[in-house]
CSV table of C-alpha atoms in Angstrom, one decimal:
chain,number,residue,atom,x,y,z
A,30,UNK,CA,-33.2,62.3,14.5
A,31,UNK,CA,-33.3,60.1,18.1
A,32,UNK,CA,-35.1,63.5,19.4
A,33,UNK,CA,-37.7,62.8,17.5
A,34,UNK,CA,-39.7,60.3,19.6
A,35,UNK,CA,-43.7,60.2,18.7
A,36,UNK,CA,-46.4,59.0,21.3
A,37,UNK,CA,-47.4,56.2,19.3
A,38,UNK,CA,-43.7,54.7,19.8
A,39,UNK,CA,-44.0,55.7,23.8
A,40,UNK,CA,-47.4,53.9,24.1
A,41,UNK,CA,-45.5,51.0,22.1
A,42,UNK,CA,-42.6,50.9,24.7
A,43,UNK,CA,-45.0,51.0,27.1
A,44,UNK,CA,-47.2,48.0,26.0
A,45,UNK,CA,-43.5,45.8,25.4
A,46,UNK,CA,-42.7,46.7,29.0
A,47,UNK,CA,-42.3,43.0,30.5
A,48,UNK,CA,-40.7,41.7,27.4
A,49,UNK,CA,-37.4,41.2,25.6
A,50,UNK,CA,-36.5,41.5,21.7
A,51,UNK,CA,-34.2,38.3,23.6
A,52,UNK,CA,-32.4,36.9,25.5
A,53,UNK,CA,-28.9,35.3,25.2
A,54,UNK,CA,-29.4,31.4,26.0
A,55,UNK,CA,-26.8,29.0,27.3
A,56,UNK,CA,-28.5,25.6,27.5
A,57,UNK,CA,-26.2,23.8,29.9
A,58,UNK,CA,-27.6,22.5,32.8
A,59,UNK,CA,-27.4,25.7,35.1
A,60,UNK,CA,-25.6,24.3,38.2
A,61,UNK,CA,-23.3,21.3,36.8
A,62,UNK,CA,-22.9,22.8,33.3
A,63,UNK,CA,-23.6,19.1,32.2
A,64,UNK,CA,-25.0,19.3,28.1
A,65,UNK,CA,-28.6,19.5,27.7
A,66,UNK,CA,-31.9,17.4,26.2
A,67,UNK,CA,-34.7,18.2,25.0
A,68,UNK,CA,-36.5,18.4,28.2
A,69,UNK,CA,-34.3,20.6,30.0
A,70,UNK,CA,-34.1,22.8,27.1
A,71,UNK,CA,-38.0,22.3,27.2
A,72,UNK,CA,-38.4,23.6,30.9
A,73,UNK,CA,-36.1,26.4,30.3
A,74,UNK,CA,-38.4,28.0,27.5
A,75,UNK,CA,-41.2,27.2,29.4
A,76,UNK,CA,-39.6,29.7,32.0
A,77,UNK,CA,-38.5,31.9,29.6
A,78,UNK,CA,-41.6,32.1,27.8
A,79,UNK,CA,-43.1,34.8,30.2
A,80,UNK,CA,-40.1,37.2,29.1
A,81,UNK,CA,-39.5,36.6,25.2
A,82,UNK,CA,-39.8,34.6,22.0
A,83,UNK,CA,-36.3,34.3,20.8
A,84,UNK,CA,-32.8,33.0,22.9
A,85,UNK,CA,-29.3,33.0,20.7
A,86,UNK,CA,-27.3,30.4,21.3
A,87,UNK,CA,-23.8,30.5,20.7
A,88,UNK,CA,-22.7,27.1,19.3
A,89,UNK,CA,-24.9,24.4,17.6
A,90,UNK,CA,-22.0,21.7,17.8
A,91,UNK,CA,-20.7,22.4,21.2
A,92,UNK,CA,-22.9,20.3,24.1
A,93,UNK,CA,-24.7,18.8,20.6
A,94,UNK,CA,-27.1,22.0,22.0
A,95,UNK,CA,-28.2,23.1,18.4
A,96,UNK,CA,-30.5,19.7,18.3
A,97,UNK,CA,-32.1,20.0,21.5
A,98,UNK,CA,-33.1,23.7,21.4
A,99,UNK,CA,-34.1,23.4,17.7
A,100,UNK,CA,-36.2,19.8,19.0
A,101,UNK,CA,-37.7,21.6,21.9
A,102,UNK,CA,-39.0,24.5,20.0
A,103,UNK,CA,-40.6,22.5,17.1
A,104,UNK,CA,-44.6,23.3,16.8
A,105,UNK,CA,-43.9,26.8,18.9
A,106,UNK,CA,-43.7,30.2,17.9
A,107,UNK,CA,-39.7,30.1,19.5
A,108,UNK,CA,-37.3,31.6,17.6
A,109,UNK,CA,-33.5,31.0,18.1
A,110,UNK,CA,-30.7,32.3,16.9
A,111,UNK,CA,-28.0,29.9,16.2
A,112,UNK,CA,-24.7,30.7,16.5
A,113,UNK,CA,-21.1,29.3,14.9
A,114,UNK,CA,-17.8,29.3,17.0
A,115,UNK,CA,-15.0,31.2,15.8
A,116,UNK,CA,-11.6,30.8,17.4
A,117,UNK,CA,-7.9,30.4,16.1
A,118,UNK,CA,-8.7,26.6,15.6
A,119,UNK,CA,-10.3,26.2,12.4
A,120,UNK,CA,-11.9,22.7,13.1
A,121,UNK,CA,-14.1,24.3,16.0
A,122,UNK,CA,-15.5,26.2,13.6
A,123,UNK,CA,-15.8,23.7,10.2
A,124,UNK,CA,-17.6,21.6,13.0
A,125,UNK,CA,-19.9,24.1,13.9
A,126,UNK,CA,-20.9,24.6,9.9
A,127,UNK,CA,-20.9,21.2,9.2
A,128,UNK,CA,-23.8,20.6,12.3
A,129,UNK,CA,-25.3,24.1,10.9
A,130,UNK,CA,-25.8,22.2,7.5
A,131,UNK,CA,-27.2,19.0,8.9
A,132,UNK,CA,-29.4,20.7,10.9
A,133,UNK,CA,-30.8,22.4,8.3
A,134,UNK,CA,-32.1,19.2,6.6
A,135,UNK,CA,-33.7,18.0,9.5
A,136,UNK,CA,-35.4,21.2,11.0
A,137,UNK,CA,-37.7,24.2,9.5
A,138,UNK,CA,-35.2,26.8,10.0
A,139,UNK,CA,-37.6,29.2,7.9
A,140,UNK,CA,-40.3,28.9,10.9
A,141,UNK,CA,-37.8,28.2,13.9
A,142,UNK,CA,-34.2,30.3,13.1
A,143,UNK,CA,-33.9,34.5,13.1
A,144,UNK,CA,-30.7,34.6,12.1
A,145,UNK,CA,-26.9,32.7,12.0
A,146,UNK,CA,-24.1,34.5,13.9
A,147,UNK,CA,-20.6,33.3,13.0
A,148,UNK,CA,-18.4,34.0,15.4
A,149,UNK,CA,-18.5,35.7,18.6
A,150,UNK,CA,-15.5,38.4,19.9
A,151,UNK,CA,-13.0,36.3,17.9
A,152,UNK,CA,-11.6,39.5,16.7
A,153,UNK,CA,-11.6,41.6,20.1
A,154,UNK,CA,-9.5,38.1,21.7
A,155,UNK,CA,-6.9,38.6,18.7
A,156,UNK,CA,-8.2,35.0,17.5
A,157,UNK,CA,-9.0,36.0,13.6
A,158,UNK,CA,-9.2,39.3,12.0
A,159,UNK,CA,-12.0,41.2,10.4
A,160,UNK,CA,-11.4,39.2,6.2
A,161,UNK,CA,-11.0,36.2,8.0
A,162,UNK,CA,-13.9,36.0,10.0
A,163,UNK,CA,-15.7,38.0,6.6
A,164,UNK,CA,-14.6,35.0,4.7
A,165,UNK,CA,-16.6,32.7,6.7
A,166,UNK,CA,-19.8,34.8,6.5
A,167,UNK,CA,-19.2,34.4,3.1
A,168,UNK,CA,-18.9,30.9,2.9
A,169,UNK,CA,-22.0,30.3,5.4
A,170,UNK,CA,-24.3,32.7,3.0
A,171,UNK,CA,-23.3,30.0,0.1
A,172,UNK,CA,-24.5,27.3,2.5
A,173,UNK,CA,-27.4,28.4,3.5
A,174,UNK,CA,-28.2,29.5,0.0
A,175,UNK,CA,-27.5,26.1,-1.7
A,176,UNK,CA,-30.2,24.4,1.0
A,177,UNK,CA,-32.7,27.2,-0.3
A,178,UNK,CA,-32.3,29.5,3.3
A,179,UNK,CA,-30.9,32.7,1.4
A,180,UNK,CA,-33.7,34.7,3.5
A,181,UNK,CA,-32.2,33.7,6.9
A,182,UNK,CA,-30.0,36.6,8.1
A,183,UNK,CA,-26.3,35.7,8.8
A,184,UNK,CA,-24.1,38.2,11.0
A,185,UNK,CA,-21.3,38.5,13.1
A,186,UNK,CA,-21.1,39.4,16.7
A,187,UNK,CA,-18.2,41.6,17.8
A,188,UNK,CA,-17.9,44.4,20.1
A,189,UNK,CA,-18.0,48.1,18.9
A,190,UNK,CA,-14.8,48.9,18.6
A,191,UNK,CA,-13.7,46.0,16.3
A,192,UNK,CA,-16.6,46.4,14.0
A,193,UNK,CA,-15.0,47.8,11.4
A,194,UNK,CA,-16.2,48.6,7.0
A,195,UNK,CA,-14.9,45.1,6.0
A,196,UNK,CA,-17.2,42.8,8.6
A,197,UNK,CA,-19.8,45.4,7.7
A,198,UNK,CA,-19.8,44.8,4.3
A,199,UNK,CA,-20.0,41.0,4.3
A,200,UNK,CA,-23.1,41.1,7.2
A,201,UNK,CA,-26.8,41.0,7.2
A,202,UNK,CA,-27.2,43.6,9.5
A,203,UNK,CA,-24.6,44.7,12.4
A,204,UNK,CA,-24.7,43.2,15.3
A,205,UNK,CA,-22.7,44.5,18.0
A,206,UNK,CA,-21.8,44.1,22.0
A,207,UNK,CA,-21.6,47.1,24.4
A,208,UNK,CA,-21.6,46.8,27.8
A,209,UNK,CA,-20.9,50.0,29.9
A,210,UNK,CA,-19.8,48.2,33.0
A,211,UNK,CA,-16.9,46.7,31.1
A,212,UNK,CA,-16.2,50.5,30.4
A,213,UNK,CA,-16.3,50.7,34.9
A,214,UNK,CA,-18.7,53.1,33.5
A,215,UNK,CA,-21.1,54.5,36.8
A,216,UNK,CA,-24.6,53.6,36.6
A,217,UNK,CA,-25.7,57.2,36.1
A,218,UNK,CA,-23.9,57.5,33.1
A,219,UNK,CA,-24.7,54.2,31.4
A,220,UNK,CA,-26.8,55.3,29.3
A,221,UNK,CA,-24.7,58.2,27.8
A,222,UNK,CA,-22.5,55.8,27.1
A,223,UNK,CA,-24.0,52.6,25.6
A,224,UNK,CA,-25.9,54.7,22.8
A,225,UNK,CA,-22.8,57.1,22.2
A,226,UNK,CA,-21.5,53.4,20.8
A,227,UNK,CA,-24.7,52.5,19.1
A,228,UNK,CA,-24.9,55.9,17.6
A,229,UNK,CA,-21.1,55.7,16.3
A,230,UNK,CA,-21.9,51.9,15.0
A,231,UNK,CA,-25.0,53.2,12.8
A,232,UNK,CA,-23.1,56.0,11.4
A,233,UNK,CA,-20.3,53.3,10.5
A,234,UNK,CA,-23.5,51.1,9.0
A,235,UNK,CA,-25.4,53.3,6.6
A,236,UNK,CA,-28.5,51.8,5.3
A,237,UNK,CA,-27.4,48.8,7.2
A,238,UNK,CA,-29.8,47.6,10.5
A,239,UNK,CA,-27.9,47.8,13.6
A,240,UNK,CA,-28.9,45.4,16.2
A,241,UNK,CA,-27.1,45.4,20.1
A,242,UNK,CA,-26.1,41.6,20.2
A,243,UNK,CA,-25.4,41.6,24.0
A,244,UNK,CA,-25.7,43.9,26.6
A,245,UNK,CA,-26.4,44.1,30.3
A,246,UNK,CA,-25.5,44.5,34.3
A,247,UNK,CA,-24.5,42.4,36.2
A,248,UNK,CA,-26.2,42.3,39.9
A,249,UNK,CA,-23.4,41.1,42.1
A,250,UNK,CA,-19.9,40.1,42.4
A,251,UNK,CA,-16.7,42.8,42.5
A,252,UNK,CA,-16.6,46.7,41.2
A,253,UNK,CA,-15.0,47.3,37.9
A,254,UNK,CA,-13.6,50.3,38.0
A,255,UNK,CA,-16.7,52.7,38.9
A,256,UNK,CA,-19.1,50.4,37.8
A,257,UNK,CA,-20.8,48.8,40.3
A,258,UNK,CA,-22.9,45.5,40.2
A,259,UNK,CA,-26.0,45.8,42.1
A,260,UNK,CA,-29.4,44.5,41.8
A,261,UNK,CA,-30.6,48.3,41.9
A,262,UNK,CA,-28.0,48.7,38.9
A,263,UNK,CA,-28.4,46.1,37.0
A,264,UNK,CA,-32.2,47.0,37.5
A,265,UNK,CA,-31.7,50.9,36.5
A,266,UNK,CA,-29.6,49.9,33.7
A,267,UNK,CA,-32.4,47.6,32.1
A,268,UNK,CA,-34.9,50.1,32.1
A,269,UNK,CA,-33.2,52.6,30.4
A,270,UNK,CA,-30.9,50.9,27.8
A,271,UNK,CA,-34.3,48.8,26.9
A,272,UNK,CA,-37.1,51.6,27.5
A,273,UNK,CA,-35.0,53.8,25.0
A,274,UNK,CA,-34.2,50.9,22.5
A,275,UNK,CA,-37.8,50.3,22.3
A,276,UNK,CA,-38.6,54.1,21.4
A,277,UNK,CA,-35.8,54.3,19.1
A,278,UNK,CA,-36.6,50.9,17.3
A,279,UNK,CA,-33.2,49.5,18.1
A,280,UNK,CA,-33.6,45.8,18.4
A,281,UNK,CA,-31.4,43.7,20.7
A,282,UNK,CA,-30.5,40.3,22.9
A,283,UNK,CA,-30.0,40.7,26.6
A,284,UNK,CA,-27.5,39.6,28.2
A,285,UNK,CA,-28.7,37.6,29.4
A,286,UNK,CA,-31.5,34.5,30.6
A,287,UNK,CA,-30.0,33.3,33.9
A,288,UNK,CA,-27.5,33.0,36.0
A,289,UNK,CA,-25.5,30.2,35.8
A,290,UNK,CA,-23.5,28.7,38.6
A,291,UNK,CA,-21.4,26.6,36.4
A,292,UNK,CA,-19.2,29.8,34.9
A,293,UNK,CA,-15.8,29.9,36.0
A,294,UNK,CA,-15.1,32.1,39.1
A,295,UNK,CA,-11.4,33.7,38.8
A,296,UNK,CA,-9.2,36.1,40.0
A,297,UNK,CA,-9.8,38.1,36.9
A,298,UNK,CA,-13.5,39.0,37.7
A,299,UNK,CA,-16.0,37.7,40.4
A,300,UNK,CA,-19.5,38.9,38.2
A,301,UNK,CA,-19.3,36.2,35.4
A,302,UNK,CA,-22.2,34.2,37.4
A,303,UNK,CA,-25.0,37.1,37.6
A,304,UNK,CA,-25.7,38.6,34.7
A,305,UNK,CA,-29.0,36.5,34.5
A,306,UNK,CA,-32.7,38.2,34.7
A,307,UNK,CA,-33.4,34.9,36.7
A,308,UNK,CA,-31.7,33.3,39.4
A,309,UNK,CA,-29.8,29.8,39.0
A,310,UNK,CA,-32.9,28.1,40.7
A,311,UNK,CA,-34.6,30.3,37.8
A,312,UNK,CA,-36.8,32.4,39.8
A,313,UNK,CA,-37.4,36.2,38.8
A,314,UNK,CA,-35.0,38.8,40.5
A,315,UNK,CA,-37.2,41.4,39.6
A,316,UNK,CA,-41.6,42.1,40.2
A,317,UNK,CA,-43.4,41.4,37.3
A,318,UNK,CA,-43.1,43.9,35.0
A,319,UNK,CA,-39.6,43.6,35.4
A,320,UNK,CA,-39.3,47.4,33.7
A,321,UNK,CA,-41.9,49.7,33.2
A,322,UNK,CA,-41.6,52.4,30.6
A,323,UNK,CA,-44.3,54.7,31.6
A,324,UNK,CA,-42.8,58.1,32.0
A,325,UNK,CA,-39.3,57.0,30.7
A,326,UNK,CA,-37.5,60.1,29.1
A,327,UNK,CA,-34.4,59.1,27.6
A,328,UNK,CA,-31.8,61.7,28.6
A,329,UNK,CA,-31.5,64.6,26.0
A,330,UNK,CA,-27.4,64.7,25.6
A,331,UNK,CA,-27.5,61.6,23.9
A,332,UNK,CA,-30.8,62.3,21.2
A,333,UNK,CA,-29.1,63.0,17.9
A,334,UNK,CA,-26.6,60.2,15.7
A,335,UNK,CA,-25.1,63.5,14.2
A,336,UNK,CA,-21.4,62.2,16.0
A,337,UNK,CA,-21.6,65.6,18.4
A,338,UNK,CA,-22.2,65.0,22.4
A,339,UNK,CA,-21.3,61.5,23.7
A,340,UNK,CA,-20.8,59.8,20.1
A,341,UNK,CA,-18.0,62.2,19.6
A,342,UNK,CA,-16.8,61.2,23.4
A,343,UNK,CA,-16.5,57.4,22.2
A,344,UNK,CA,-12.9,57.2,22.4
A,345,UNK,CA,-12.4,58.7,26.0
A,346,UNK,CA,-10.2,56.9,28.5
A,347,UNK,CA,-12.4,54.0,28.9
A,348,UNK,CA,-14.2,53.5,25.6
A,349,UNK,CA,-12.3,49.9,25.1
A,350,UNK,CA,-12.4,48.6,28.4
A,351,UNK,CA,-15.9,46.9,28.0
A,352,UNK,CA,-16.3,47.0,24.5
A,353,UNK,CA,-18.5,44.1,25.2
A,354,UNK,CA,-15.9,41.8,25.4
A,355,UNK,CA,-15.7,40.6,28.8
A,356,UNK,CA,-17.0,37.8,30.4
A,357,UNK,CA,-18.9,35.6,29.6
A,358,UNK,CA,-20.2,35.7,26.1
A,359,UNK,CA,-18.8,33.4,24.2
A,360,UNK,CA,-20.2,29.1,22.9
A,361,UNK,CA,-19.4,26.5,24.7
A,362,UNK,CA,-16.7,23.8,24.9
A,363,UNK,CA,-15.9,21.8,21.6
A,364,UNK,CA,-16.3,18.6,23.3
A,365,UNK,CA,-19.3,19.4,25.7
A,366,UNK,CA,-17.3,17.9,28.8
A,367,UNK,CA,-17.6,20.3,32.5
A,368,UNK,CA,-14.3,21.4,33.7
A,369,UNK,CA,-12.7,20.9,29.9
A,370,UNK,CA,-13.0,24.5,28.6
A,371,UNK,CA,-11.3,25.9,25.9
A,372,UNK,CA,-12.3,29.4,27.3
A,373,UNK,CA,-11.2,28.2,31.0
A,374,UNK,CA,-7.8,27.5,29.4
A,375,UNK,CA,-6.9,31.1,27.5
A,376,UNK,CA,-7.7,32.4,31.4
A,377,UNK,CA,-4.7,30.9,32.4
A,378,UNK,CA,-2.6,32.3,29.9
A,379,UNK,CA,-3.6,36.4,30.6
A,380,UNK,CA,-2.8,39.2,32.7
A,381,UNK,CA,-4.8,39.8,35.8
A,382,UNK,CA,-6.3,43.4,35.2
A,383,UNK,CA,-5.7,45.9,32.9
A,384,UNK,CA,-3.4,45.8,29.8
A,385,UNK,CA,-3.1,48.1,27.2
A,386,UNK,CA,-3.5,46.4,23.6
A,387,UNK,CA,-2.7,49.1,20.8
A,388,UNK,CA,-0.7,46.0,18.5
A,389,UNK,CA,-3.7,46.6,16.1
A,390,UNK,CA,-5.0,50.5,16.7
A,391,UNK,CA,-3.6,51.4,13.1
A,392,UNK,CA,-5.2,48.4,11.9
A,393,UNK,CA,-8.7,49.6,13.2
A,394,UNK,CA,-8.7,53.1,12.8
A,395,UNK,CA,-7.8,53.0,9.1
A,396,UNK,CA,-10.4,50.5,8.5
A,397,UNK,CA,-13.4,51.7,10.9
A,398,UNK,CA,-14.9,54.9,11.0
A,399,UNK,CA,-14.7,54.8,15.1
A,400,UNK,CA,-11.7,56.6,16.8
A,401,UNK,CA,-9.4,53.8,18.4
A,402,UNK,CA,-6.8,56.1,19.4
A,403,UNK,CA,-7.2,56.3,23.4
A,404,UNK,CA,-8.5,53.0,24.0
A,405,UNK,CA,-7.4,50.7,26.6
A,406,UNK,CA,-8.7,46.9,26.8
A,407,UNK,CA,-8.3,45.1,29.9
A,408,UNK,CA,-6.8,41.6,29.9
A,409,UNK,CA,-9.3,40.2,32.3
A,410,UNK,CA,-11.9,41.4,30.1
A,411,UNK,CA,-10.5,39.4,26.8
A,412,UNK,CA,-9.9,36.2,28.7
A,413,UNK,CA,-13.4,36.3,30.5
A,414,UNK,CA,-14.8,37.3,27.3
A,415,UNK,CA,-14.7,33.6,26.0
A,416,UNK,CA,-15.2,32.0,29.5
A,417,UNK,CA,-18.3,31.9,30.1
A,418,UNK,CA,-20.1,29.8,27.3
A,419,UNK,CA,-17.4,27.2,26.5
């Protein structure tokens, strides 16, 4: 039962309070977007090192970035996790694998990598379905097993409502995106919301670990629906999705390091730059600790996985909007080049706003144990959600 929180796991929360389980990592050059070395990737962790231990990446090919953050954190206690690019073009992702493979042969991946992701939204952006992108976990596993890795972890990153039996089956552990701004969910009810999806996700699981992938506010830029970037916001939301994470023992990345001037600005959302903890000139936007846990009480309507209160509200009339899909979570661009991005392309090809995408609800709900039926998924959120990494 989530009710059941002891005082050893309050004085633990408390004693994490300045830290992160991680934080998602994009290892372009923060202003020009230009591909990094090792030294920039060096000064970044540096940085990052007062906040957390572990950064996911989201493509070892793209940017060549898997060598340089895997060069940088030799003889460190870094962990990374390294992640595979999935999209309707096959050779984006065979490249990916292939570099995955190399890189194993050169690097201690036992000491330096927490787990391999494969694929990241491709099913929420309608770019591969659930046995397809299952079919590549599959394939990694064998890869990774065959260069003696078979302990490191290999997952998939989607958002809740596309995580559905057949990805769970073929996974590690679940690993799943929620963001309650996506949802133009208000502040005040963020956190209702965020673990009525973890909740829902766990039930889905079983024995399985759940881990939140991405999540996170942004601190300025344009309101999406009732959700309203602010530093005050982005600052409530951290403390409590991460305060009650930590007394729950639900692991997760934030979303995410810094902001990154680079992102593509459109008329589809104005946010994608400032999701970051640090600024682009990566100074802290909060006091050190950034959240303090002392006195956190998580909000009693959402203590119990049972499926009653907000789990059983999942499907209301935004539950897809923000599924976690969004904005700016995706790799980066195949061929590493600023201002040639795959992700930058699909924005030309969507709807400004909201659509409503139901092609696939019978798919989903006959598959997944979460109710798709009222969902809605805004267009702006699936093009933004690969444009912010490639």
């Amino acid at each position: 039962m989530k009710s059941a929180l002891s005082a050893a796991a309050v004085l633990a929360s408390v004693a994490s309070a300045a830290m992160f389980n991680g934080l998602s990592y994009n290892p372009k050059q923060l202003t020009s977007g230009e591909c990094p070395t090792v030294d920039t990737v060096k000064d970044d962790l540096k940085v990052l090192s007062a906040y957390t231990n572990q950064v996911r990446i989201y493509s070892v090919n793209d940017c060549n970035q898997g060598e340089p953050v895997l060069r940088a954190m030799e003889n460190t206690n870094w962990k990374v996790q390294l992640g595979l690019w999935v999209s309707e073009v096959e050779e984006v992702y065979q490249k990916d694998r292939d570099e995955l493979i190399r890189l194993a042969g050169v690097f201690d991946f036992k000491k330096q990598v927490s787990a391999v992701i494969v694929g990241n939204e491709a099913i929420y952006r309608k770019e591969q379905t659930s046995a397809q992108v299952a079919a590549k976990v599959k394939e990694v596993k064998a890869a990774l097993a065959k260069a003696g890795l078979s302990s490191i972890p290999v997952t998939v990153s989607e958002t809740w409502p596309y995580y559905d039996k057949t990805l769970v089956d073929a996974v590690d552990y679940v690993n799943v995106h929620a963001f309650p701004f996506w949802e133009g969910t208000k502040i005040e009810d963020a956190q209702d919301k965020v673990f009525g999806h973890i909740y829902d996700i766990q039930n889905l699981a079983g024995n399985k670990k759940v881990v939140v992938g991405e999540t996170g506010w942004p601190d300025a830029g344009g309101n999406y629906d009732d959700a309203v970037p602010s530093l005050k916001n982005e600052h409530q939301y951290m403390k409590e999705f991460i305060c009650r994470a930590n007394l729950e023992k639900i692991e997760y990345i934030w979303f995410s390091a810094f902001d990154e001037a680079w992102k593509p600005v459109t008329n589809a959302s104005d946010v994608e730059t400032h999701w970051g903890i640090l600024k682009g000139d990566k100074s802290p936007k909060f006091e050190s600790p950034m959240y303090d846990c002392s006195g956190f009480v998580p909000n009693s309507k959402h203590t119990d996985s049972s499926g009653s209160d907000e789990a059983s509200d999942s499907s209301d009339k935004n539950s897809g909007a923000g599924s976690g899909s969004k904005h700016s979570s995706g790799g980066d661009s195949e061929q590493g080049e600023v201002g040639n991005d795959p992700e930058e392309e699909e924005l030309g090809s969507e709807d400004n706003g909201k659509s409503h995408n139901t092609d696939d609800k019978s798919e989903f709900e006959s598959s997944s144990a979460l109710s798709l039926k009222s969902m809605t998924f805004p267009a702006a959120a699936i093009a933004l959600a690969a444009a912010s990494f490639f």
